[in-house]
Amino acid sequence: MKALQNLFDNLKPNFEKGGKWEKFHTLYEGHRTIAFAPDLITGSKGTQIKDAVDLKRVMITVVIAMIPALLFGIFNVGHQHFLATGMEATFFDKVLIGLISVLPILIVSYAIGLGTEFTFCVIRNHPISEGFLVTGMLIALVMPPNVPLWQVALATIFAVVIGKEVFGGTGMNILNVAMTARAFLYFAYPAQISGDQVWTYLGDKTPVDGFSGATALAVAYTAGVEGEPVTKALAEHNTLIGDGLFSFSNLFIGLIPGSIGETSTLMALIGAVILIGTGVASWKIIVSGFAGAYAMGLILNLFAANEYMAMAPQYHWVMGGLAFGIVFMATDPVSAAQTEAGKWIYGLLIGVLTVIIRVTNPAYPEGIMLAVLFMNVFAPLIDYYVVKANKKRRLQRATV
Amino acid sequence: MSKTVKLKKGFDIKLVGKAEKQLADFQSAKTFAIKPTDFPGMQRPKVTVNEGDTVKAGTPLMFDKALDKVQYVAPVSGEIVEIKRGDKRKLLEIKILADSKISYETFDKFAGSSLQSLSRADAIAQMTKGGVWPHIIQRPFGIVANPDDTPKAIFISAFDTNPLAPDYEFTLQGEENSFQAGIDVLAKLTSGKIHLNINADVQTPAVFAKVNGVEVNKFSGPHPAGNVGIQIHHIDPINKGDIIWTVSPFGVCHIGKLFLEGKYDATKIIAVTGSEASKTGYVKTYLGACVDTLVDGNLKQNHVRVISGNVLTGERINRNGYLGFYANQITIIPEGDYEEFLGWVKPSTTKLSFHKAIGLLSFLNKGKEYVVDTNTHGEERPFVVTGVFEKVLPMDILPTYLFKAIISEDFDEMEELGIYELVEEDVAICEFVDPSKNELQGILRNGIELLMYS
């Protein structure tokens, strides 16, 4: 390691004031602090020791929590590919196809995102922040496997610049950066991120006759409109490629078409266990998010104006990206509510809104994206009232 | 009504190097100093002695022009050897070379029982003249109190939950009479109560066991349960316009001794602590002692930091620096100016953390004592992680919002969010656990100064 340290030391003069790459000193610091935790010490006043945690470790914890979803996503892209094309395949074939589809998206997301981030850091002369470690992975996981790479690049640039850097960088943004990327694609290039054709990676193969690439949410919505019980419609969907594609257990495990990382509720829950166990994400948001979706499902059951509304609420948990969104998107501490009481309300409303959007809005079969963005915007308002209540308690105390 | 308060929030920082409960044989210090920088809020210190003057213990050395009644006096008798100034002639230290036998200025002497009939004016006159007044700290702001104010209550925390904190049972042994006398004097100063807050979890030290004239409250829980600011919040919180005074137990004894003995006796037992001290223990010295005799020859290695006070609220001093006025201990820990390969992700059982993020395993072993150095373990960042400060600050306060209000200099918000209830030591634990490595104590002091001076 001494050699690497020496390499950095040799490069250092170039980045110091007066050096030829002075402008890029923030990049130098950024890379050096990734290789080596810095040799900074506490000041002469203030705490003389500091906790061993730092933001890099917090962020890498989130990345690790997403790895089950990523690995499963890679497998599932391959799995769906062979289901759709009707070919027999081994586990390794599936993983290989998955890698061919997913890796380029992941690489583009990270490379373009970090490039944008570095450019901004150099221009604005602020330190490279570790936030994109998480964002880069999230963006890849919420993309459909068929998305064109240039769209991934464009969405990433849009999200990093408009979603984050214009507000002042990490910690200052209002909207979740990864959701901003997805929403950008959704509204700018709807053909490539909605409908029935984008969720299954086909490559140059053609699907079997009569194959439908529709997601469970789309099937459920159509069933609602046509007055057919949703569970029946799900059970009967795509039976030509095998029974029970949309059975509850399959939905839960995530062997269904969808965005790369969002299909598996199980993997999202494993991520949730890591995030809650390490204390990195707020369990309040996760619990209240699932509770909100369930409660809203129950309320809709009472009205049951159509078959979709009458669907058992637990199906909302396993369909679409609800679990992934609640676990990894809603819990982003910067864009979520920041007060403890606010987190309950924020999570609950995300769950509620997701189900409302799913059931009532024909244009958006998936509600979690808009629900998270919507609540991102409202989180400061929730906090405002929680903070106000705190101030009020303090004032009332004075008169006693 | 005395109260029992159980606190759950907080974090005990367990470090290697607790002081052994015995008087260790260190050479006594030769020089002593009084440092204006120990007193936040001191604006224009004026020195009243010259280099070469001889002083007695209790002779005034300086005062603050903004609060000129209050004298800061010599802890020992001897010769003024140096008046040290820094940039722009800022006064840093007044150093005294101590006599081998201390001689004292004389003040009025009272028998314990006659303190009851002492008038408030006489009490204040003797305290301000006799050098013990700076023990009285005003909340809000954490500054030396103004003798013209009357506080609504006086608070004394009878236990210290800071890392490696000395045990009052040991440092105040045999001080029962002076503590009671101090309480009797303090009783003249407030229209309200004197609250003595003891630790519910351990046996009360003898010095606090039979005190008259105080309201005893019990607190239990992890650090910062022993911080007087936390205790005030739960007993008699500070609102805008309120004034509360706080005194440390040593300060109370010191005040008591001035009245009982008629002299400024600055004797103090302090603790020598920290993982890098070969020999830990207690040592009897005077306020403002030079630490060189405690440090020289007492180090396990040479690359260390000497701290006047504890690791959360103390201050880095030189190896021949001086103990702060309020410091009850010195702490010696390793310096941390090294790079660590992939240190931000490597799993570790030897790094202390409040958190449980990947690789931080100290939560598995709650009882273990850690060697912690001065490395920051990361660079400063904007606030990102939320809800952490709330887990370690047992007050109904929203620290992140308060810090943001201070950074944006929003006066109304600062007041409404409770800045009057806090001083640096209360948020020190937040500063320790902060993943974004902000200097929260400094930020808070900035906010306090904004409110005080504008």
PDB file of N, CA and C in Angstrom, chain A residues 1 5 32-57 61 128 130 170 278 333 338 340 343 383 390-391 393-394 397-398, chain B residues 237-239 305 311-312 314-316 338-344 346 352-356 358 360 374-377 381-382 384 386-387 396-397 401 413 416-417 421 428 431-432 437 441:
ATOM      1  N   MET A   1       0.827  -1.217   0.000  1.00  0.00           N
ATOM      2  CA  MET A   1       0.000   0.000   0.000  1.00  0.00           C
ATOM      3  C   MET A   1       0.853   1.256   0.000  1.00  0.00           C
ATOM      4  N   GLN A   5       0.412   4.837  -1.908  1.00  0.00           N
ATOM      5  CA  GLN A   5       0.507   6.097  -1.165  1.00  0.00           C
ATOM      6  C   GLN A   5       1.564   7.004  -1.801  1.00  0.00           C
ATOM      7  N   ARG A  32      -8.088   9.938  -3.704  1.00  0.00           N
ATOM      8  CA  ARG A  32      -7.214   9.550  -2.604  1.00  0.00           C
ATOM      9  C   ARG A  32      -8.028   9.101  -1.390  1.00  0.00           C
ATOM     10  N   THR A  33      -9.144   9.796  -1.116  1.00  0.00           N
ATOM     11  CA  THR A  33      -9.908   9.420   0.080  1.00  0.00           C
ATOM     12  C   THR A  33     -10.670   8.112  -0.125  1.00  0.00           C
ATOM     13  N   ILE A  34     -10.839   7.710  -1.382  1.00  0.00           N
ATOM     14  CA  ILE A  34     -11.446   6.390  -1.588  1.00  0.00           C
ATOM     15  C   ILE A  34     -10.403   5.301  -1.334  1.00  0.00           C
ATOM     16  N   ALA A  35      -9.184   5.534  -1.799  1.00  0.00           N
ATOM     17  CA  ALA A  35      -8.126   4.552  -1.555  1.00  0.00           C
ATOM     18  C   ALA A  35      -7.750   4.513  -0.074  1.00  0.00           C
ATOM     19  N   PHE A  36      -7.609   5.692   0.487  1.00  0.00           N
ATOM     20  CA  PHE A  36      -7.169   5.775   1.890  1.00  0.00           C
ATOM     21  C   PHE A  36      -8.111   6.678   2.672  1.00  0.00           C
ATOM     22  N   ALA A  37      -8.601   6.199   3.803  1.00  0.00           N
ATOM     23  CA  ALA A  37      -9.332   7.100   4.688  1.00  0.00           C
ATOM     24  C   ALA A  37      -8.368   8.224   5.072  1.00  0.00           C
ATOM     25  N   PRO A  38      -8.809   9.485   5.011  1.00  0.00           N
ATOM     26  CA  PRO A  38      -7.870  10.601   5.112  1.00  0.00           C
ATOM     27  C   PRO A  38      -7.206  10.737   6.479  1.00  0.00           C
ATOM     28  N   ASP A  39      -6.076  11.463   6.478  1.00  0.00           N
ATOM     29  CA  ASP A  39      -5.316  11.630   7.723  1.00  0.00           C
ATOM     30  C   ASP A  39      -5.736  12.894   8.473  1.00  0.00           C
ATOM     31  N   LEU A  40      -7.002  13.248   8.366  1.00  0.00           N
ATOM     32  CA  LEU A  40      -7.474  14.453   9.040  1.00  0.00           C
ATOM     33  C   LEU A  40      -7.611  14.193  10.536  1.00  0.00           C
ATOM     34  N   ILE A  41      -7.312  15.227  11.330  1.00  0.00           N
ATOM     35  CA  ILE A  41      -7.499  15.082  12.774  1.00  0.00           C
ATOM     36  C   ILE A  41      -8.429  16.168  13.284  1.00  0.00           C
ATOM     37  N   THR A  42      -8.954  15.937  14.461  1.00  0.00           N
ATOM     38  CA  THR A  42      -9.907  16.879  15.044  1.00  0.00           C
ATOM     39  C   THR A  42      -9.198  18.172  15.425  1.00  0.00           C
ATOM     40  N   GLY A  43      -9.972  19.227  15.553  1.00  0.00           N
ATOM     41  CA  GLY A  43      -9.420  20.538  15.877  1.00  0.00           C
ATOM     42  C   GLY A  43      -9.021  20.652  17.332  1.00  0.00           C
ATOM     43  N   SER A  44      -8.493  21.820  17.699  1.00  0.00           N
ATOM     44  CA  SER A  44      -8.021  21.965  19.077  1.00  0.00           C
ATOM     45  C   SER A  44      -9.188  22.161  20.035  1.00  0.00           C
ATOM     46  N   LYS A  45     -10.312  22.694  19.516  1.00  0.00           N
ATOM     47  CA  LYS A  45     -11.524  22.757  20.339  1.00  0.00           C
ATOM     48  C   LYS A  45     -12.562  21.837  19.732  1.00  0.00           C
ATOM     49  N   GLY A  46     -13.656  21.618  20.432  1.00  0.00           N
ATOM     50  CA  GLY A  46     -14.655  20.690  19.932  1.00  0.00           C
ATOM     51  C   GLY A  46     -14.270  19.272  20.290  1.00  0.00           C
ATOM     52  N   THR A  47     -15.050  18.300  19.836  1.00  0.00           N
ATOM     53  CA  THR A  47     -14.735  16.929  20.234  1.00  0.00           C
ATOM     54  C   THR A  47     -13.361  16.546  19.706  1.00  0.00           C
ATOM     55  N   GLN A  48     -12.602  15.903  20.565  1.00  0.00           N
ATOM     56  CA  GLN A  48     -11.236  15.523  20.221  1.00  0.00           C
ATOM     57  C   GLN A  48     -11.203  14.159  19.543  1.00  0.00           C
ATOM     58  N   ILE A  49     -12.302  13.431  19.607  1.00  0.00           N
ATOM     59  CA  ILE A  49     -12.402  12.139  18.927  1.00  0.00           C
ATOM     60  C   ILE A  49     -13.704  12.130  18.138  1.00  0.00           C
ATOM     61  N   LYS A  50     -13.731  11.314  17.097  1.00  0.00           N
ATOM     62  CA  LYS A  50     -14.943  11.231  16.285  1.00  0.00           C
ATOM     63  C   LYS A  50     -15.314   9.776  16.059  1.00  0.00           C
ATOM     64  N   ASP A  51     -16.589   9.585  15.847  1.00  0.00           N
ATOM     65  CA  ASP A  51     -17.129   8.273  15.552  1.00  0.00           C
ATOM     66  C   ASP A  51     -16.484   7.709  14.282  1.00  0.00           C
ATOM     67  N   ALA A  52     -16.361   6.385  14.229  1.00  0.00           N
ATOM     68  CA  ALA A  52     -15.699   5.752  13.088  1.00  0.00           C
ATOM     69  C   ALA A  52     -16.542   5.784  11.820  1.00  0.00           C
ATOM     70  N   VAL A  53     -17.794   6.202  11.935  1.00  0.00           N
ATOM     71  CA  VAL A  53     -18.658   6.201  10.753  1.00  0.00           C
ATOM     72  C   VAL A  53     -18.337   7.398   9.870  1.00  0.00           C
ATOM     73  N   ASP A  54     -18.557   7.284   8.582  1.00  0.00           N
ATOM     74  CA  ASP A  54     -18.605   8.478   7.736  1.00  0.00           C
ATOM     75  C   ASP A  54     -19.585   8.233   6.603  1.00  0.00           C
ATOM     76  N   LEU A  55     -19.780   9.245   5.791  1.00  0.00           N
ATOM     77  CA  LEU A  55     -20.804   9.159   4.767  1.00  0.00           C
ATOM     78  C   LEU A  55     -20.492   8.068   3.750  1.00  0.00           C
ATOM     79  N   LYS A  56     -19.215   7.852   3.493  1.00  0.00           N
ATOM     80  CA  LYS A  56     -18.855   6.794   2.540  1.00  0.00           C
ATOM     81  C   LYS A  56     -19.342   5.447   3.038  1.00  0.00           C
ATOM     82  N   ARG A  57     -19.173   5.211   4.323  1.00  0.00           N
ATOM     83  CA  ARG A  57     -19.582   3.923   4.872  1.00  0.00           C
ATOM     84  C   ARG A  57     -21.099   3.795   4.878  1.00  0.00           C
ATOM     85  N   THR A  61     -23.101   0.964   2.595  1.00  0.00           N
ATOM     86  CA  THR A  61     -24.067   0.072   3.233  1.00  0.00           C
ATOM     87  C   THR A  61     -25.330  -0.043   2.390  1.00  0.00           C
ATOM     88  N   ILE A 128     -15.872  15.918  -3.921  1.00  0.00           N
ATOM     89  CA  ILE A 128     -16.685  14.855  -4.512  1.00  0.00           C
ATOM     90  C   ILE A 128     -17.443  14.155  -3.399  1.00  0.00           C
ATOM     91  N   GLU A 130     -20.118  11.203  -1.892  1.00  0.00           N
ATOM     92  CA  GLU A 130     -20.272   9.783  -2.159  1.00  0.00           C
ATOM     93  C   GLU A 130     -21.702   9.422  -2.516  1.00  0.00           C
ATOM     94  N   THR A 170     -25.017  17.062  -3.167  1.00  0.00           N
ATOM     95  CA  THR A 170     -25.507  16.067  -2.212  1.00  0.00           C
ATOM     96  C   THR A 170     -25.993  16.723  -0.926  1.00  0.00           C
ATOM     97  N   THR A 278     -28.658  -2.192  10.100  1.00  0.00           N
ATOM     98  CA  THR A 278     -27.501  -1.307  10.240  1.00  0.00           C
ATOM     99  C   THR A 278     -27.924   0.093  10.657  1.00  0.00           C
ATOM    100  N   PRO A 333     -32.504   9.719   2.843  1.00  0.00           N
ATOM    101  CA  PRO A 333     -32.690  10.674   3.947  1.00  0.00           C
ATOM    102  C   PRO A 333     -32.769  12.132   3.489  1.00  0.00           C
ATOM    103  N   GLN A 338     -37.566  14.666   7.431  1.00  0.00           N
ATOM    104  CA  GLN A 338     -36.377  14.582   8.275  1.00  0.00           C
ATOM    105  C   GLN A 338     -36.694  14.518   9.767  1.00  0.00           C
ATOM    106  N   GLU A 340     -38.724  12.773  12.992  1.00  0.00           N
ATOM    107  CA  GLU A 340     -39.130  11.398  13.276  1.00  0.00           C
ATOM    108  C   GLU A 340     -40.639  11.221  13.121  1.00  0.00           C
ATOM    109  N   LYS A 343     -41.582  11.223   9.469  1.00  0.00           N
ATOM    110  CA  LYS A 343     -41.286  10.017   8.702  1.00  0.00           C
ATOM    111  C   LYS A 343     -42.472   9.056   8.667  1.00  0.00           C
ATOM    112  N   ASP A 383     -42.591  18.268   7.537  1.00  0.00           N
ATOM    113  CA  ASP A 383     -41.609  18.666   8.553  1.00  0.00           C
ATOM    114  C   ASP A 383     -41.933  20.028   9.142  1.00  0.00           C
ATOM    115  N   ASN A 390     -43.120  21.424  17.652  1.00  0.00           N
ATOM    116  CA  ASN A 390     -42.023  21.470  18.626  1.00  0.00           C
ATOM    117  C   ASN A 390     -41.869  22.877  19.189  1.00  0.00           C
ATOM    118  N   LYS A 391     -41.906  23.867  18.306  1.00  0.00           N
ATOM    119  CA  LYS A 391     -41.777  25.254  18.773  1.00  0.00           C
ATOM    120  C   LYS A 391     -42.932  25.617  19.701  1.00  0.00           C
ATOM    121  N   ARG A 393     -44.724  23.629  21.601  1.00  0.00           N
ATOM    122  CA  ARG A 393     -44.542  23.027  22.923  1.00  0.00           C
ATOM    123  C   ARG A 393     -43.620  23.883  23.776  1.00  0.00           C
ATOM    124  N   ARG A 394     -42.581  24.433  23.144  1.00  0.00           N
ATOM    125  CA  ARG A 394     -41.622  25.246  23.879  1.00  0.00           C
ATOM    126  C   ARG A 394     -42.278  26.541  24.366  1.00  0.00           C
ATOM    127  N   ARG A 397     -44.777  25.959  27.283  1.00  0.00           N
ATOM    128  CA  ARG A 397     -44.049  25.716  28.515  1.00  0.00           C
ATOM    129  C   ARG A 397     -43.806  27.027  29.258  1.00  0.00           C
ATOM    130  N   ALA A 398     -43.556  28.097  28.502  1.00  0.00           N
ATOM    131  CA  ALA A 398     -43.180  29.372  29.100  1.00  0.00           C
ATOM    132  C   ALA A 398     -44.276  29.948  29.971  1.00  0.00           C
TER     133      ALA A 398
ATOM    134  N   PRO B 237     -37.164  24.002  32.535  1.00  0.00           N
ATOM    135  CA  PRO B 237     -36.530  24.422  31.280  1.00  0.00           C
ATOM    136  C   PRO B 237     -36.419  25.940  31.116  1.00  0.00           C
ATOM    137  N   ILE B 238     -35.439  26.308  30.315  1.00  0.00           N
ATOM    138  CA  ILE B 238     -35.146  27.716  30.088  1.00  0.00           C
ATOM    139  C   ILE B 238     -35.941  28.214  28.890  1.00  0.00           C
ATOM    140  N   ASN B 239     -36.724  29.241  29.122  1.00  0.00           N
ATOM    141  CA  ASN B 239     -37.417  29.892  28.022  1.00  0.00           C
ATOM    142  C   ASN B 239     -36.769  31.243  27.782  1.00  0.00           C
ATOM    143  N   ARG B 305      -1.832  13.323  21.909  1.00  0.00           N
ATOM    144  CA  ARG B 305      -2.455  14.620  22.134  1.00  0.00           C
ATOM    145  C   ARG B 305      -2.814  14.727  23.610  1.00  0.00           C
ATOM    146  N   VAL B 311     -12.529  14.144  26.326  1.00  0.00           N
ATOM    147  CA  VAL B 311     -12.384  14.096  24.871  1.00  0.00           C
ATOM    148  C   VAL B 311     -13.552  14.722  24.129  1.00  0.00           C
ATOM    149  N   LEU B 312     -14.662  14.981  24.804  1.00  0.00           N
ATOM    150  CA  LEU B 312     -15.797  15.566  24.090  1.00  0.00           C
ATOM    151  C   LEU B 312     -15.780  17.085  24.126  1.00  0.00           C
ATOM    152  N   GLY B 314     -13.191  18.952  25.832  1.00  0.00           N
ATOM    153  CA  GLY B 314     -11.894  19.509  26.228  1.00  0.00           C
ATOM    154  C   GLY B 314     -11.204  20.255  25.112  1.00  0.00           C
ATOM    155  N   GLU B 315      -9.973  20.641  25.416  1.00  0.00           N
ATOM    156  CA  GLU B 315      -9.225  21.449  24.471  1.00  0.00           C
ATOM    157  C   GLU B 315      -7.815  20.890  24.377  1.00  0.00           C
ATOM    158  N   ARG B 316      -7.288  20.849  23.146  1.00  0.00           N
ATOM    159  CA  ARG B 316      -5.915  20.385  22.962  1.00  0.00           C
ATOM    160  C   ARG B 316      -4.961  21.392  23.584  1.00  0.00           C
ATOM    161  N   TYR B 338      -2.950   9.692  10.275  1.00  0.00           N
ATOM    162  CA  TYR B 338      -2.453   8.652   9.381  1.00  0.00           C
ATOM    163  C   TYR B 338      -3.544   8.342   8.361  1.00  0.00           C
ATOM    164  N   GLU B 339      -3.102   7.839   7.221  1.00  0.00           N
ATOM    165  CA  GLU B 339      -4.061   7.373   6.233  1.00  0.00           C
ATOM    166  C   GLU B 339      -4.286   5.892   6.440  1.00  0.00           C
ATOM    167  N   GLU B 340      -5.493   5.438   6.194  1.00  0.00           N
ATOM    168  CA  GLU B 340      -5.758   4.012   6.348  1.00  0.00           C
ATOM    169  C   GLU B 340      -6.320   3.476   5.045  1.00  0.00           C
ATOM    170  N   PHE B 341      -5.651   2.442   4.495  1.00  0.00           N
ATOM    171  CA  PHE B 341      -6.078   1.898   3.215  1.00  0.00           C
ATOM    172  C   PHE B 341      -7.505   1.371   3.313  1.00  0.00           C
ATOM    173  N   LEU B 342      -8.386   1.903   2.469  1.00  0.00           N
ATOM    174  CA  LEU B 342      -9.807   1.533   2.463  1.00  0.00           C
ATOM    175  C   LEU B 342     -10.436   1.611   3.854  1.00  0.00           C
ATOM    176  N   GLY B 343      -9.955   2.569   4.636  1.00  0.00           N
ATOM    177  CA  GLY B 343     -10.425   2.684   6.015  1.00  0.00           C
ATOM    178  C   GLY B 343     -11.905   2.976   6.135  1.00  0.00           C
ATOM    179  N   TRP B 344     -12.501   3.445   5.039  1.00  0.00           N
ATOM    180  CA  TRP B 344     -13.924   3.821   5.114  1.00  0.00           C
ATOM    181  C   TRP B 344     -14.839   2.626   4.941  1.00  0.00           C
ATOM    182  N   LYS B 346     -13.414  -0.904   5.549  1.00  0.00           N
ATOM    183  CA  LYS B 346     -12.869  -2.075   6.231  1.00  0.00           C
ATOM    184  C   LYS B 346     -13.668  -2.408   7.487  1.00  0.00           C
ATOM    185  N   LEU B 352     -14.433   2.496  17.610  1.00  0.00           N
ATOM    186  CA  LEU B 352     -15.655   2.768  18.360  1.00  0.00           C
ATOM    187  C   LEU B 352     -16.648   3.524  17.494  1.00  0.00           C
ATOM    188  N   SER B 353     -17.885   3.044  17.483  1.00  0.00           N
ATOM    189  CA  SER B 353     -18.923   3.768  16.752  1.00  0.00           C
ATOM    190  C   SER B 353     -20.261   3.612  17.438  1.00  0.00           C
ATOM    191  N   PHE B 354     -21.057   4.667  17.366  1.00  0.00           N
ATOM    192  CA  PHE B 354     -22.442   4.611  17.810  1.00  0.00           C
ATOM    193  C   PHE B 354     -23.285   3.897  16.756  1.00  0.00           C
ATOM    194  N   HIS B 355     -22.778   3.904  15.534  1.00  0.00           N
ATOM    195  CA  HIS B 355     -23.557   3.393  14.400  1.00  0.00           C
ATOM    196  C   HIS B 355     -23.296   1.903  14.172  1.00  0.00           C
ATOM    197  N   LYS B 356     -24.118   1.347  13.274  1.00  0.00           N
ATOM    198  CA  LYS B 356     -23.970  -0.063  12.948  1.00  0.00           C
ATOM    199  C   LYS B 356     -23.799  -0.267  11.454  1.00  0.00           C
ATOM    200  N   ILE B 358     -22.313  -0.988   7.779  1.00  0.00           N
ATOM    201  CA  ILE B 358     -21.488  -2.141   7.382  1.00  0.00           C
ATOM    202  C   ILE B 358     -20.062  -2.030   7.913  1.00  0.00           C
ATOM    203  N   LEU B 360     -18.913  -1.722  10.954  1.00  0.00           N
ATOM    204  CA  LEU B 360     -18.708  -1.129  12.286  1.00  0.00           C
ATOM    205  C   LEU B 360     -19.282  -2.090  13.319  1.00  0.00           C
ATOM    206  N   THR B 374      -7.346  10.663  17.410  1.00  0.00           N
ATOM    207  CA  THR B 374      -7.976  11.930  17.023  1.00  0.00           C
ATOM    208  C   THR B 374      -8.340  11.988  15.547  1.00  0.00           C
ATOM    209  N   ASN B 375      -8.217  10.858  14.836  1.00  0.00           N
ATOM    210  CA  ASN B 375      -8.596  10.863  13.429  1.00  0.00           C
ATOM    211  C   ASN B 375     -10.095  11.146  13.281  1.00  0.00           C
ATOM    212  N   THR B 376     -10.439  11.929  12.252  1.00  0.00           N
ATOM    213  CA  THR B 376     -11.859  12.270  12.085  1.00  0.00           C
ATOM    214  C   THR B 376     -12.633  11.154  11.392  1.00  0.00           C
ATOM    215  N   HIS B 377     -11.924  10.179  10.787  1.00  0.00           N
ATOM    216  CA  HIS B 377     -12.562   9.083  10.052  1.00  0.00           C
ATOM    217  C   HIS B 377     -13.470   9.599   8.957  1.00  0.00           C
ATOM    218  N   ARG B 381     -19.014  16.987   5.445  1.00  0.00           N
ATOM    219  CA  ARG B 381     -20.030  16.901   4.402  1.00  0.00           C
ATOM    220  C   ARG B 381     -21.270  17.679   4.839  1.00  0.00           C
ATOM    221  N   PRO B 382     -22.164  17.964   3.890  1.00  0.00           N
ATOM    222  CA  PRO B 382     -23.448  18.542   4.313  1.00  0.00           C
ATOM    223  C   PRO B 382     -24.222  17.521   5.156  1.00  0.00           C
ATOM    224  N   VAL B 384     -26.633  14.855   5.787  1.00  0.00           N
ATOM    225  CA  VAL B 384     -27.334  13.917   4.914  1.00  0.00           C
ATOM    226  C   VAL B 384     -28.175  12.954   5.747  1.00  0.00           C
ATOM    227  N   THR B 386     -30.350  11.576   8.625  1.00  0.00           N
ATOM    228  CA  THR B 386     -31.240  12.265   9.567  1.00  0.00           C
ATOM    229  C   THR B 386     -31.580  11.352  10.741  1.00  0.00           C
ATOM    230  N   GLY B 387     -31.989  11.971  11.834  1.00  0.00           N
ATOM    231  CA  GLY B 387     -32.476  11.192  12.962  1.00  0.00           C
ATOM    232  C   GLY B 387     -31.390  10.678  13.899  1.00  0.00           C
ATOM    233  N   ASP B 396     -36.270  17.511  24.089  1.00  0.00           N
ATOM    234  CA  ASP B 396     -37.278  17.729  23.055  1.00  0.00           C
ATOM    235  C   ASP B 396     -36.825  18.901  22.185  1.00  0.00           C
ATOM    236  N   ILE B 397     -35.762  18.649  21.459  1.00  0.00           N
ATOM    237  CA  ILE B 397     -35.162  19.671  20.610  1.00  0.00           C
ATOM    238  C   ILE B 397     -34.826  19.011  19.278  1.00  0.00           C
ATOM    239  N   TYR B 401     -32.417  21.009  12.720  1.00  0.00           N
ATOM    240  CA  TYR B 401     -33.081  22.251  12.335  1.00  0.00           C
ATOM    241  C   TYR B 401     -32.437  23.445  13.033  1.00  0.00           C
ATOM    242  N   GLU B 413     -35.733  31.687  14.214  1.00  0.00           N
ATOM    243  CA  GLU B 413     -35.735  30.225  14.245  1.00  0.00           C
ATOM    244  C   GLU B 413     -34.862  29.693  15.378  1.00  0.00           C
ATOM    245  N   GLU B 416     -36.751  30.048  18.578  1.00  0.00           N
ATOM    246  CA  GLU B 416     -37.917  29.174  18.673  1.00  0.00           C
ATOM    247  C   GLU B 416     -37.514  27.700  18.777  1.00  0.00           C
ATOM    248  N   LEU B 417     -36.365  27.368  18.206  1.00  0.00           N
ATOM    249  CA  LEU B 417     -35.940  25.964  18.225  1.00  0.00           C
ATOM    250  C   LEU B 417     -35.139  25.617  19.477  1.00  0.00           C
ATOM    251  N   GLU B 421     -31.484  26.764  25.448  1.00  0.00           N
ATOM    252  CA  GLU B 421     -31.331  25.634  26.363  1.00  0.00           C
ATOM    253  C   GLU B 421     -30.003  24.919  26.216  1.00  0.00           C
ATOM    254  N   ALA B 428     -22.077  18.064  22.301  1.00  0.00           N
ATOM    255  CA  ALA B 428     -20.796  17.413  22.013  1.00  0.00           C
ATOM    256  C   ALA B 428     -21.000  15.970  21.554  1.00  0.00           C
ATOM    257  N   GLU B 431     -21.910  15.914  18.004  1.00  0.00           N
ATOM    258  CA  GLU B 431     -20.738  16.138  17.159  1.00  0.00           C
ATOM    259  C   GLU B 431     -19.941  14.853  17.016  1.00  0.00           C
ATOM    260  N   PHE B 432     -19.852  14.082  18.073  1.00  0.00           N
ATOM    261  CA  PHE B 432     -19.117  12.817  18.000  1.00  0.00           C
ATOM    262  C   PHE B 432     -19.770  11.854  17.011  1.00  0.00           C
ATOM    263  N   LYS B 437     -19.461  14.855  10.032  1.00  0.00           N
ATOM    264  CA  LYS B 437     -18.262  15.445  10.636  1.00  0.00           C
ATOM    265  C   LYS B 437     -18.311  16.963  10.757  1.00  0.00           C
ATOM    266  N   GLN B 441     -20.232  21.954  17.916  1.00  0.00           N
ATOM    267  CA  GLN B 441     -20.039  22.816  19.084  1.00  0.00           C
ATOM    268  C   GLN B 441     -19.659  24.222  18.629  1.00  0.00           C
TER     269      GLN B 441
END
